[in-house]
Amino acid sequence: MKKIRYILMMALGVCAMMAGCQELDSPTNNIPTIQTGDATEITASSATITAILSNGTASGRVIFQISTSEDMSDAYESENMLLRNLAPGTTYYYIAMMRSFDGKNEVKGEMKSFTTNSSIRLESVMLTDWEGKTENVTWDFLGTYLITDNGEFSLYGGYGNMYTTKKYDSATEKDLWNLPKEIVPPANTPLKLCAYFPYIENKKADDMFVRVDTYKYDDEIMWGCSETITDKNPVAHIKMKQVLSRIILLVKAGEHFNSNTTITSVVIMDNGKNLLPTGADLDIATGEFGNRSYMEDGNFRQTNITPTDEASQAFMNLIPSEFGEKTVSLLLSTSEGHSIKVDFPASSWEAGKVYEYPVTIDDAVITIGDVTIREWENNEGGDITVND
């Protein structure tokens, strides 16, 4: 009899703890248990957390305790499973609990944690040749653009022409690239990070084109984009490549050439056919050239070459182009006031490739030999005698 009274007292005590418990003669156990579920759909600023209820019919509400400290010292409570406005790259600890409506009693699950995705990080920038060989870039700054990767390639969030710098981190023994702003990628919006070099200062952020003029300049222009960046994978690796073609002239003297004559300028021109641009706009999103312009005088370089039986080099970096026979010409001017002209053979000058032409000048006659085509080697040296 005493044992039965003791059991009844225990049952009354449990019912007092939980609101909405059943009558004592009910055979069902109404004491609930709760488990903290896993976090899903984690982004840089949001996550969904869950709870699993079982064993019981007592009424109450599910509440989550959430904190950025494992000791829950800064915990706050939320009844929402979808957590918003979280800090990127941060670990959150959470506990699911069921609390009676009067707030007097509660049961808790175990503690779990999740880490929000980080803001966009540029981890590496490589320069890649046509054969797939890559090496770290030697420059310590770039111009970068954040672009939506949904087929339309529009600028995202005004993040254009960002001056992005590289600094060596002695702790990790790695080069760290630093975007000028903390950018959290949005959910369900694929992005890509595109870069160009050399950086152009005072360029509008929403200007997604880089003007390249080759009529008298020999800058090397590099461009590249990362693979798709998402809120779940915000890390960018950029592979860059040369976007211009390099034309090298190997100038030699012929048997009857006047040894006192100097080549004072070199011009590559297209004879008014609008086949060889002297300027164009590089599209940051695609790496393609558009809005080409043409100058009647062609691509001009001053030189100081005195041809001998050993070849001297003159070079130009030109916008990639394709042309047929007798449409693009080479014009040499001499210190004696003469000009000598010869046509290039039909060619397709591709980005990132070097085209070497042997050129022989002999008593007012100039000839072009067979071209040699090779990959563009980075930091290329040699006896370049062209002067801007």
Tab-separated table of C-alpha atoms in Angstrom:
chain	number	residue	atom	x	y	z
A	1	MET	CA	0.000	0.000	0.000
A	2	LYS	CA	2.839	2.379	0.855
A	3	LYS	CA	4.521	1.488	-2.467
A	4	ILE	CA	1.362	2.360	-4.456
A	5	ARG	CA	1.018	5.682	-2.567
A	6	TYR	CA	4.659	6.498	-3.431
A	7	ILE	CA	4.110	5.844	-7.135
A	8	LEU	CA	1.008	8.033	-7.171
A	9	MET	CA	2.888	10.853	-5.510
A	10	MET	CA	5.640	10.622	-8.151
A	11	ALA	CA	3.083	10.697	-10.954
A	12	LEU	CA	1.401	13.785	-9.447
A	13	GLY	CA	4.782	15.448	-9.255
A	14	VAL	CA	5.485	14.814	-12.928
A	15	CYS	CA	2.073	16.158	-13.903
A	16	ALA	CA	2.754	19.290	-11.895
A	17	MET	CA	5.963	19.776	-13.900
A	18	MET	CA	4.374	19.552	-17.311
A	19	ALA	CA	1.280	21.474	-18.354
A	20	GLY	CA	-1.447	19.574	-20.185
A	21	CYS	CA	-0.540	16.105	-18.878
A	22	GLN	CA	-3.064	13.324	-19.145
A	23	GLU	CA	-5.113	11.749	-16.370
A	24	LEU	CA	-3.198	9.410	-14.090
A	25	ASP	CA	-5.111	6.392	-15.255
A	26	SER	CA	-3.891	6.937	-18.856
A	27	PRO	CA	-1.420	4.231	-19.885
A	28	THR	CA	0.531	6.647	-22.154
A	29	ASN	CA	3.770	8.255	-20.925
A	30	ASN	CA	3.245	11.998	-21.318
A	31	ILE	CA	6.733	13.180	-20.330
A	32	PRO	CA	8.267	14.564	-23.571
A	33	THR	CA	11.865	14.272	-24.663
A	34	ILE	CA	13.563	16.606	-27.123
A	35	GLN	CA	16.628	16.227	-29.280
A	36	THR	CA	18.564	19.071	-30.878
A	37	GLY	CA	18.579	18.531	-34.640
A	38	ASP	CA	21.304	19.341	-37.163
A	39	ALA	CA	21.684	22.747	-38.815
A	40	THR	CA	20.918	22.872	-42.550
A	41	GLU	CA	20.875	25.428	-45.368
A	42	ILE	CA	23.854	27.254	-43.885
A	43	THR	CA	24.931	30.457	-45.627
A	44	ALA	CA	27.167	33.336	-44.617
A	45	SER	CA	24.279	35.048	-42.802
A	46	SER	CA	21.581	32.431	-42.150
A	47	ALA	CA	20.941	28.826	-41.140
A	48	THR	CA	18.016	26.543	-40.347
A	49	ILE	CA	18.062	24.624	-37.047
A	50	THR	CA	15.712	21.818	-36.033
A	51	ALA	CA	14.412	19.855	-33.038
A	52	ILE	CA	13.012	16.342	-32.673
A	53	LEU	CA	10.191	15.741	-30.148
A	54	SER	CA	9.165	12.301	-28.906
A	55	ASN	CA	7.593	10.417	-25.966
A	56	GLY	CA	4.836	12.579	-24.644
A	57	THR	CA	1.734	14.607	-25.179
A	58	ALA	CA	2.401	17.498	-22.806
A	59	SER	CA	1.781	20.850	-24.451
A	60	GLY	CA	4.303	23.655	-24.643
A	61	ARG	CA	6.496	25.421	-27.178
A	62	VAL	CA	9.867	24.675	-28.754
A	63	ILE	CA	12.535	27.292	-28.124
A	64	PHE	CA	16.170	27.443	-29.162
A	65	GLN	CA	18.985	28.898	-27.132
A	66	ILE	CA	21.668	30.338	-29.416
A	67	SER	CA	25.115	31.639	-28.567
A	68	THR	CA	28.517	32.362	-30.091
A	69	SER	CA	30.185	30.910	-26.957
A	70	GLU	CA	30.299	27.279	-26.002
A	71	ASP	CA	29.495	28.234	-22.390
A	72	MET	CA	26.330	29.979	-23.693
A	73	SER	CA	27.354	33.146	-21.871
A	74	ASP	CA	25.834	35.391	-24.524
A	75	ALA	CA	22.865	33.153	-25.330
A	76	TYR	CA	19.614	34.493	-26.675
A	77	GLU	CA	16.362	32.652	-27.370
A	78	SER	CA	14.435	32.213	-30.581
A	79	GLU	CA	11.303	30.313	-31.555
A	80	ASN	CA	12.252	30.528	-35.236
A	81	MET	CA	14.052	27.645	-36.906
A	82	LEU	CA	15.360	29.990	-39.643
A	83	LEU	CA	18.076	32.187	-38.170
A	84	ARG	CA	18.906	35.382	-40.038
A	85	ASN	CA	21.424	38.233	-39.796
A	86	LEU	CA	24.189	35.955	-38.595
A	87	ALA	CA	27.836	36.972	-38.755
A	88	PRO	CA	29.879	35.360	-41.566
A	89	GLY	CA	32.606	32.898	-40.646
A	90	THR	CA	31.269	32.505	-37.092
A	91	THR	CA	30.564	29.376	-35.017
A	92	TYR	CA	27.156	29.307	-33.320
A	93	TYR	CA	26.149	26.932	-30.514
A	94	TYR	CA	22.483	26.059	-29.990
A	95	ILE	CA	20.235	23.955	-27.761
A	96	ALA	CA	16.654	22.937	-28.494
A	97	MET	CA	14.242	22.940	-25.543
A	98	MET	CA	10.536	22.515	-24.856
A	99	ARG	CA	9.067	24.933	-22.349
A	100	SER	CA	5.594	24.767	-20.796
A	101	PHE	CA	3.279	27.611	-21.683
A	102	ASP	CA	3.371	28.986	-18.146
A	103	GLY	CA	7.160	29.081	-18.365
A	104	LYS	CA	7.662	27.088	-15.185
A	105	ASN	CA	9.040	23.878	-16.649
A	106	GLU	CA	11.219	22.861	-19.547
A	107	VAL	CA	13.213	19.965	-20.969
A	108	LYS	CA	16.395	20.424	-23.030
A	109	GLY	CA	18.215	18.633	-25.790
A	110	GLU	CA	21.951	18.413	-26.285
A	111	MET	CA	24.164	21.246	-27.519
A	112	LYS	CA	25.150	21.365	-31.197
A	113	SER	CA	26.980	23.890	-33.353
A	114	PHE	CA	27.410	25.137	-36.908
A	115	THR	CA	29.683	27.668	-38.599
A	116	THR	CA	28.375	30.225	-41.068
A	117	ASN	CA	30.055	30.575	-44.412
A	118	SER	CA	32.740	33.198	-44.763
A	119	SER	CA	32.710	36.322	-46.851
A	120	ILE	CA	34.363	36.108	-50.264
A	121	ARG	CA	38.077	35.260	-50.135
A	122	LEU	CA	40.565	35.434	-52.987
A	123	GLU	CA	43.023	32.665	-52.152
A	124	SER	CA	45.217	32.500	-55.245
A	125	VAL	CA	45.964	34.252	-58.520
A	126	MET	CA	47.812	32.242	-61.161
A	127	LEU	CA	49.017	33.082	-64.639
A	128	THR	CA	48.254	30.227	-67.032
A	129	ASP	CA	49.736	29.603	-70.479
A	130	TRP	CA	48.027	27.839	-73.325
A	131	GLU	CA	49.572	24.499	-72.388
A	132	GLY	CA	48.067	24.627	-68.898
A	133	LYS	CA	51.288	25.475	-67.069
A	134	THR	CA	50.590	27.844	-64.185
A	135	GLU	CA	52.643	29.974	-61.839
A	136	ASN	CA	51.854	32.508	-59.138
A	137	VAL	CA	51.644	36.040	-60.423
A	138	THR	CA	54.513	38.313	-59.472
A	139	TRP	CA	52.442	41.471	-59.072
A	140	ASP	CA	51.048	42.571	-55.732
A	141	PHE	CA	47.884	44.347	-56.913
A	142	LEU	CA	44.976	43.785	-59.293
A	143	GLY	CA	41.729	45.320	-60.408
A	144	THR	CA	38.818	43.004	-59.535
A	145	TYR	CA	35.120	42.879	-60.376
A	146	LEU	CA	32.332	40.828	-58.776
A	147	ILE	CA	29.988	39.663	-61.503
A	148	THR	CA	26.756	37.658	-61.503
A	149	ASP	CA	27.395	34.322	-63.213
A	150	ASN	CA	23.913	33.688	-64.580
A	151	GLY	CA	24.560	34.151	-68.292
A	152	GLU	CA	23.996	37.900	-68.255
A	153	PHE	CA	27.285	38.818	-66.555
A	154	SER	CA	26.164	42.003	-64.825
A	155	LEU	CA	28.078	43.793	-62.082
A	156	TYR	CA	26.963	42.674	-58.619
A	157	GLY	CA	26.353	45.149	-55.813
A	158	GLY	CA	28.491	47.906	-57.318
A	159	TYR	CA	31.647	45.909	-56.555
A	160	GLY	CA	33.637	46.990	-59.582
A	161	ASN	CA	37.255	48.004	-60.183
A	162	MET	CA	38.260	47.101	-56.646
A	163	TYR	CA	41.919	47.744	-55.873
A	164	THR	CA	42.940	44.324	-54.564
A	165	THR	CA	46.342	43.902	-52.942
A	166	LYS	CA	48.591	41.001	-52.034
A	167	LYS	CA	50.595	40.704	-48.827
A	168	TYR	CA	52.801	37.897	-47.585
A	169	ASP	CA	51.588	36.354	-44.337
A	170	SER	CA	54.526	35.008	-42.328
A	171	ALA	CA	52.240	32.979	-40.044
A	172	THR	CA	50.845	30.864	-42.880
A	173	GLU	CA	53.796	31.414	-45.235
A	174	LYS	CA	51.336	32.267	-47.975
A	175	ASP	CA	50.409	35.281	-50.050
A	176	LEU	CA	47.074	36.702	-48.922
A	177	TRP	CA	44.922	38.713	-51.312
A	178	ASN	CA	42.799	41.384	-49.675
A	179	LEU	CA	39.613	42.667	-51.235
A	180	PRO	CA	38.992	46.265	-50.143
A	181	LYS	CA	35.537	45.363	-48.791
A	182	GLU	CA	33.989	42.539	-46.767
A	183	ILE	CA	31.531	40.990	-49.223
A	184	VAL	CA	29.048	38.330	-48.127
A	185	PRO	CA	27.751	36.362	-51.137
A	186	PRO	CA	23.951	36.205	-51.357
A	187	ALA	CA	21.964	32.987	-51.342
A	188	ASN	CA	20.884	31.570	-54.709
A	189	THR	CA	22.980	34.022	-56.713
A	190	PRO	CA	26.065	32.526	-58.363
A	191	LEU	CA	28.940	34.975	-58.750
A	192	LYS	CA	32.440	35.026	-60.165
A	193	LEU	CA	35.395	37.243	-59.376
A	194	CYS	CA	37.179	38.628	-62.438
A	195	ALA	CA	40.519	40.412	-62.469
A	196	TYR	CA	42.701	42.420	-64.808
A	197	PHE	CA	46.239	43.784	-64.708
A	198	PRO	CA	47.639	46.414	-64.706
A	199	TYR	CA	45.142	48.248	-62.518
A	200	ILE	CA	43.647	51.491	-63.831
A	201	GLU	CA	43.107	54.126	-61.172
A	202	ASN	CA	40.126	56.529	-61.229
A	203	LYS	CA	38.103	54.117	-63.328
A	204	LYS	CA	34.370	54.008	-62.606
A	205	ALA	CA	33.248	50.960	-60.649
A	206	ASP	CA	30.429	50.170	-63.083
A	207	ASP	CA	32.676	50.437	-66.140
A	208	MET	CA	33.152	46.760	-67.031
A	209	PHE	CA	35.525	47.446	-69.926
A	210	VAL	CA	39.251	48.121	-70.025
A	211	ARG	CA	40.413	50.272	-72.918
A	212	VAL	CA	43.486	48.831	-74.625
A	213	ASP	CA	45.345	51.000	-77.152
A	214	THR	CA	48.184	49.416	-79.095
A	215	TYR	CA	48.970	52.045	-81.732
A	216	LYS	CA	52.055	53.173	-79.783
A	217	TYR	CA	52.023	51.267	-76.476
A	218	ASP	CA	53.327	47.820	-75.589
A	219	ASP	CA	51.704	47.148	-72.230
A	220	GLU	CA	51.013	43.531	-71.356
A	221	ILE	CA	47.367	43.038	-70.401
A	222	MET	CA	46.338	40.073	-68.267
A	223	TRP	CA	42.809	38.955	-67.503
A	224	GLY	CA	41.045	36.074	-65.790
A	225	CYS	CA	37.998	34.958	-63.789
A	226	SER	CA	37.350	32.530	-60.971
A	227	GLU	CA	35.031	29.566	-61.043
A	228	THR	CA	31.519	30.139	-59.659
A	229	ILE	CA	31.341	31.579	-56.135
A	230	THR	CA	28.304	30.879	-53.947
A	231	ASP	CA	27.270	31.544	-50.369
A	232	LYS	CA	28.226	27.956	-49.578
A	233	ASN	CA	31.563	28.166	-51.403
A	234	PRO	CA	32.855	31.759	-51.181
A	235	VAL	CA	36.495	30.993	-52.006
A	236	ALA	CA	37.879	32.326	-55.310
A	237	HIS	CA	40.904	31.116	-57.280
A	238	ILE	CA	41.673	33.173	-60.390
A	239	LYS	CA	43.616	31.953	-63.413
A	240	MET	CA	44.826	34.776	-65.627
A	241	LYS	CA	46.177	34.827	-69.169
A	242	GLN	CA	47.652	37.215	-71.705
A	243	VAL	CA	44.932	38.784	-73.846
A	244	LEU	CA	47.194	40.298	-76.537
A	245	SER	CA	49.233	38.739	-79.340
A	246	ARG	CA	52.973	39.426	-79.500
A	247	ILE	CA	54.558	40.026	-82.907
A	248	ILE	CA	58.361	39.793	-83.009
A	249	LEU	CA	60.328	40.958	-86.049
A	250	LEU	CA	63.791	39.422	-86.423
A	251	VAL	CA	65.433	42.059	-88.624
A	252	LYS	CA	68.584	41.156	-90.587
A	253	ALA	CA	70.596	42.830	-93.332
A	254	GLY	CA	70.660	41.319	-96.785
A	255	GLU	CA	73.760	40.884	-98.914
A	256	HIS	CA	73.486	44.325	-100.535
A	257	PHE	CA	72.190	46.329	-97.605
A	258	ASN	CA	73.916	49.621	-96.755
A	259	SER	CA	75.523	48.957	-93.376
A	260	ASN	CA	75.188	52.636	-92.378
A	261	THR	CA	71.389	52.656	-92.616
A	262	THR	CA	69.291	52.627	-89.415
A	263	ILE	CA	65.669	51.527	-89.121
A	264	THR	CA	64.034	54.445	-87.303
A	265	SER	CA	60.446	53.200	-87.098
A	266	VAL	CA	58.298	50.128	-87.576
A	267	VAL	CA	54.612	50.218	-88.515
A	268	ILE	CA	52.151	47.319	-88.791
A	269	MET	CA	49.060	48.526	-90.647
A	270	ASP	CA	46.037	47.104	-92.412
A	271	ASN	CA	45.841	49.422	-95.430
A	272	GLY	CA	42.427	50.802	-94.494
A	273	LYS	CA	40.782	47.365	-94.426
A	274	ASN	CA	39.785	47.635	-90.738
A	275	LEU	CA	41.220	44.203	-89.994
A	276	LEU	CA	43.977	45.114	-87.542
A	277	PRO	CA	42.712	47.265	-84.641
A	278	THR	CA	44.808	49.935	-82.980
A	279	GLY	CA	42.505	49.947	-79.940
A	280	ALA	CA	39.613	47.984	-78.396
A	281	ASP	CA	37.626	47.476	-75.182
A	282	LEU	CA	38.358	44.362	-73.125
A	283	ASP	CA	35.173	42.962	-71.564
A	284	ILE	CA	35.981	42.166	-67.922
A	285	ALA	CA	33.291	39.477	-67.714
A	286	THR	CA	34.274	37.498	-70.824
A	287	GLY	CA	37.834	38.469	-71.751
A	288	GLU	CA	36.665	39.307	-75.283
A	289	PHE	CA	37.455	42.477	-77.221
A	290	GLY	CA	34.796	44.800	-78.608
A	291	ASN	CA	34.387	48.382	-79.818
A	292	ARG	CA	37.504	48.147	-81.985
A	293	SER	CA	39.044	51.277	-83.431
A	294	TYR	CA	41.388	51.719	-86.381
A	295	MET	CA	43.944	54.412	-87.144
A	296	GLU	CA	45.149	55.066	-90.669
A	297	ASP	CA	48.760	55.202	-89.507
A	298	GLY	CA	48.503	51.760	-87.914
A	299	ASN	CA	50.500	50.502	-84.949
A	300	PHE	CA	53.663	52.602	-84.804
A	301	ARG	CA	56.949	52.114	-82.917
A	302	GLN	CA	60.130	54.133	-82.947
A	303	THR	CA	63.242	52.010	-83.273
A	304	ASN	CA	66.995	52.281	-83.472
A	305	ILE	CA	68.006	49.162	-85.386
A	306	THR	CA	71.090	48.955	-87.585
A	307	PRO	CA	70.602	45.661	-89.413
A	308	THR	CA	73.521	43.231	-89.576
A	309	ASP	CA	73.859	39.573	-90.456
A	310	GLU	CA	72.639	38.835	-86.922
A	311	ALA	CA	68.970	39.437	-86.225
A	312	SER	CA	67.826	42.299	-83.999
A	313	GLN	CA	64.393	42.095	-82.444
A	314	ALA	CA	61.532	44.541	-82.603
A	315	PHE	CA	58.180	43.598	-81.089
A	316	MET	CA	54.600	44.766	-80.736
A	317	ASN	CA	51.772	43.575	-78.476
A	318	LEU	CA	48.650	43.759	-80.621
A	319	ILE	CA	44.957	43.053	-80.299
A	320	PRO	CA	44.225	39.531	-81.596
A	321	SER	CA	43.026	39.566	-85.195
A	322	GLU	CA	42.642	37.466	-88.313
A	323	PHE	CA	43.382	38.640	-91.853
A	324	GLY	CA	43.997	37.364	-95.356
A	325	GLU	CA	46.758	37.874	-97.886
A	326	LYS	CA	47.834	41.395	-98.892
A	327	THR	CA	45.689	43.063	-96.237
A	328	VAL	CA	48.147	43.731	-93.394
A	329	SER	CA	51.544	45.242	-94.120
A	330	LEU	CA	54.873	45.959	-92.474
A	331	LEU	CA	56.345	49.401	-93.110
A	332	LEU	CA	59.957	50.247	-92.189
A	333	SER	CA	61.375	53.774	-92.268
A	334	THR	CA	65.106	54.406	-92.502
A	335	SER	CA	67.471	57.131	-91.356
A	336	GLU	CA	67.933	58.069	-95.029
A	337	GLY	CA	64.273	59.033	-95.321
A	338	HIS	CA	63.145	55.938	-97.209
A	339	SER	CA	60.130	53.751	-96.472
A	340	ILE	CA	59.998	50.099	-97.395
A	341	LYS	CA	56.772	48.111	-97.319
A	342	VAL	CA	55.900	44.411	-97.495
A	343	ASP	CA	52.707	42.409	-96.903
A	344	PHE	CA	52.322	39.824	-94.150
A	345	PRO	CA	51.106	36.383	-95.169
A	346	ALA	CA	47.537	35.529	-94.175
A	347	SER	CA	47.490	35.018	-90.420
A	348	SER	CA	45.373	34.532	-87.334
A	349	TRP	CA	47.056	36.232	-84.385
A	350	GLU	CA	45.646	34.692	-81.210
A	351	ALA	CA	45.763	35.930	-77.624
A	352	GLY	CA	48.680	34.694	-75.559
A	353	LYS	CA	50.798	33.555	-78.509
A	354	VAL	CA	54.042	34.859	-80.002
A	355	TYR	CA	54.544	35.148	-83.751
A	356	GLU	CA	58.175	35.494	-84.893
A	357	TYR	CA	58.794	36.729	-88.416
A	358	PRO	CA	62.294	36.786	-89.956
A	359	VAL	CA	62.618	40.075	-91.861
A	360	THR	CA	65.423	40.688	-94.350
A	361	ILE	CA	66.083	44.191	-95.698
A	362	ASP	CA	68.292	44.516	-98.763
A	363	ASP	CA	68.762	47.654	-100.891
A	364	ALA	CA	65.169	48.980	-100.751
A	365	VAL	CA	63.720	45.466	-100.810
A	366	ILE	CA	62.194	43.806	-97.745
A	367	THR	CA	61.070	40.212	-97.405
A	368	ILE	CA	59.216	38.306	-94.661
A	369	GLY	CA	60.084	34.661	-94.085
A	370	ASP	CA	58.061	31.828	-92.568
A	371	VAL	CA	56.505	32.589	-89.220
A	372	THR	CA	57.361	30.715	-86.029
A	373	ILE	CA	54.484	30.442	-83.553
A	374	ARG	CA	55.042	29.670	-79.883
A	375	GLU	CA	53.489	30.215	-76.493
A	376	TRP	CA	53.936	33.538	-74.744
A	377	GLU	CA	56.535	33.084	-72.023
A	378	ASN	CA	56.009	35.312	-69.027
A	379	ASN	CA	58.625	37.989	-68.243
A	380	GLU	CA	60.087	37.423	-71.661
A	381	GLY	CA	63.555	38.903	-72.191
A	382	GLY	CA	65.760	39.320	-75.218
A	383	ASP	CA	67.322	42.050	-77.315
A	384	ILE	CA	64.271	44.245	-77.734
A	385	THR	CA	65.339	47.402	-79.480
A	386	VAL	CA	62.008	49.187	-79.846
A	387	ASN	CA	61.707	52.521	-78.037
A	388	ASP	CA	58.367	54.158	-77.132
